[in-house]
Amino acid sequence: MPTCDLRLTNAVVLTMDERFTIHRGGSVAITGDSIAAVGADADAYTAAETVDCRGRVVMPGLVNAHTHAPMTLLRGLADDLRLDVWLMGYMMPVEREFVSPDFVALGTKLACAEMIRSGVTAFADMYYFEDAIAQAAADAGMRALCGQTVLRFPTPDATSYEDSLARARDFIQRWRGHPLIVPAPAPHAPYTCTSEILRACAELAAEFDVPLHIHLAETALEVESSRREHGMPVVPWVKKHGLFEAKVLAAHCVHVDEGEIRALKNFNAGVAHNPTSNLKLGAGIAPVARMLELGVDVGIGTDGAASNNDLDMFEEMRLAALLAKGAGGDPTALPARDALAMATRIGARAMHLDHLTGSLEPGKRADLIVVDLDRLHNVPAFDRDPNGLYAQIVYASKSTDVVDAMCNGRWLMRDRALLTLDERGLRDAARDAARRVDVFLASREVSVLQKLVAVGGAVEQESFEVQVKARIASEAHALAVLASKQVTVVRSSRYHQYDTYWSFDDPEQGWLRFREDEFLDKEGRVTDARSRLTLTGRTREEEFGAVLLFRSQHVVEKDRRRWLLVYRGVEFYLHLDRLITPATDGYFIELKSRTWSRRDAEDKAAVISELLALFGANPDETIADGYVQFAVGGRN
Ligand SMILES: [Zn+2]
């Protein structure tokens, strides 16, 4: 007689295998981390331990195919706002200020606790400091595809794209082969990456044979911009840049056409459908029924808790089923059985983890849950239609009906009590974190800037910069330094700049600036123009105002030459300005560099001092500042 470690008996075993096999009054035999046998085969095993499931359903643990686990700590922070206001006015500033390894570890533990309690045993993540997320998930005992985010601009955990790519490589090397964690690069989205980033990430994933996690075609605007900028929609564009060399997990795919769906199928890309997030952010409804029809592996995800606002996969699969019917005007679309398959086996396949999880079959890891269908909201039940069981689970069950959860052969929850996480401690810590975010936002919201953000009118771009202006002794000396090997010039341009300033009664509120730039070619002809309206935070420019700028002037006109240069590994913009209005003798330089944290700003300020000396700036006539800038407008 074969032996196993644990046998679950007297269960309705919903295997969710390809043939949707159900074993009533069946067993599951588990040895170590894996399933040894299911159904009648399992009955033959003698086990060291036996658990009587008392007629409850034993099924695969649910698979959350797309989330940002640490964002549980931003749950309910900002709701019912325009997408750009939500993202750039709240999420990104708060993330920049707070996201750290400790923050993401806490948020991930909270997410794991919530997911385990709702029957999820595996999830696909994408965030910053993914190392801490992977550790927290592994400690909680959950299976996770962890995507280290790569973006074209600085993030909470990387100063540049090269940095974040190096971090992703490091992360993959460290976690590859872990029994629970599958590491991956996560280029955030086509519109936040460059073609080089997409290609580099795909090559990285292919090199280590790990999946790649990305957001694709989430909004109509994204597709529109892709058509305008690249002459094609999103899927062909990422294909052109080698994305499908990797095993892709694409979140959203709301706005994809027939050809794109076929391409996703041909390249064996998995899709994560996030119905709540897509509805809540007004992104639209993904063509899920059509994607499934054409054979694409479409899983279901909750997305981050900031756009959902919970991680409840029971709600999510129910909504997926209902939405497909409502959107297609067809009540037969996406039946309950298929919705449950999306939330289990097909979701695992979309994550490229179906060799490990997603169904109860011998050889797969023991990732399973026990669900009680004998609750008031789920009785009676009918035996006539075998598919009634799926309808019970998808349409009437609640996440709180999950009684036990096991991942990789280890119990994570027994009888609704979490075994790997301290629920009470997590709630307290999450509340503390929320208080700190509240204080931060309250301090920001007293300014004109934040009022603009709040009314939703003026958010296109926010930047933090360290910036220094100074009068220089000689133009020729500055040009000589630029021509020398002391700095590396990446590119340069020249333009004619007109600024009009308005001040507020309260000087604390900064200035509103309308800027028009005329781009000049070598012969001084205007080749292009742009304008921008900017609200600039309070600076110390007035102290310097006797020398230049606008203490009593409302218009500043200058001839500006601009260089992007690298000095000691740091990128700077250098502006060499000659003031035309107000007419001022001499030349001024302005040095500035993007930054994302106070410490980085301090480091850069030190490098700037050296540069100032190099360019022969007068130390008595320098001003330095870091500022926040919100701008509207663009090229015209
Ligand atoms: Zn997402």
mmCIF file of N, CA, C and O and ligand atoms in Angstrom, residues 66-68 126 215 218 251-252 303-304, ligand 1:
data_model
loop_
_atom_site.group_PDB
_atom_site.id
_atom_site.type_symbol
_atom_site.label_atom_id
_atom_site.label_comp_id
_atom_site.label_asym_id
_atom_site.label_seq_id
_atom_site.Cartn_x
_atom_site.Cartn_y
_atom_site.Cartn_z
ATOM 1 N N HIS A 66 -2.723 39.275 -11.052
ATOM 2 C CA HIS A 66 -2.080 40.598 -11.149
ATOM 3 C C HIS A 66 -2.403 41.438 -9.925
ATOM 4 O O HIS A 66 -3.562 41.729 -9.644
ATOM 5 N N THR A 67 -1.354 41.827 -9.208
ATOM 6 C CA THR A 67 -1.572 42.732 -8.085
ATOM 7 C C THR A 67 -0.294 43.507 -7.797
ATOM 8 O O THR A 67 0.751 43.282 -8.413
ATOM 9 N N HIS A 68 -0.426 44.462 -6.907
ATOM 10 C CA HIS A 68 0.721 45.192 -6.387
ATOM 11 C C HIS A 68 0.536 45.087 -4.876
ATOM 12 O O HIS A 68 -0.094 45.948 -4.256
ATOM 13 N N MET A 126 3.874 43.070 -8.902
ATOM 14 C CA MET A 126 4.763 44.006 -9.594
ATOM 15 C C MET A 126 4.884 45.227 -8.702
ATOM 16 O O MET A 126 3.887 45.878 -8.399
ATOM 17 N N HIS A 215 2.096 45.829 -17.764
ATOM 18 C CA HIS A 215 0.746 46.330 -18.042
ATOM 19 C C HIS A 215 0.658 46.622 -19.537
ATOM 20 O O HIS A 215 1.511 47.331 -20.066
ATOM 21 N N GLU A 218 -4.064 49.257 -21.243
ATOM 22 C CA GLU A 218 -5.041 49.426 -20.155
ATOM 23 C C GLU A 218 -6.110 50.460 -20.513
ATOM 24 O O GLU A 218 -7.282 50.257 -20.223
ATOM 25 N N ALA A 251 -0.951 42.409 -17.997
ATOM 26 C CA ALA A 251 -2.131 42.823 -17.234
ATOM 27 C C ALA A 251 -2.999 43.735 -18.088
ATOM 28 O O ALA A 251 -2.488 44.551 -18.851
ATOM 29 N N HIS A 252 -4.298 43.572 -17.950
ATOM 30 C CA HIS A 252 -5.342 44.418 -18.560
ATOM 31 C C HIS A 252 -5.747 44.022 -19.976
ATOM 32 O O HIS A 252 -6.764 43.395 -20.153
ATOM 33 N N ASP A 303 -5.559 43.488 -9.211
ATOM 34 C CA ASP A 303 -4.762 44.700 -9.289
ATOM 35 C C ASP A 303 -4.481 45.163 -7.851
ATOM 36 O O ASP A 303 -4.842 44.487 -6.891
ATOM 37 N N GLY A 304 -3.829 46.290 -7.694
ATOM 38 C CA GLY A 304 -3.471 46.743 -6.352
ATOM 39 C C GLY A 304 -4.687 47.197 -5.563
ATOM 40 O O GLY A 304 -5.711 47.559 -6.136
HETATM 41 ZN ZN ZN B 1 -1.459 46.961 -12.075
#
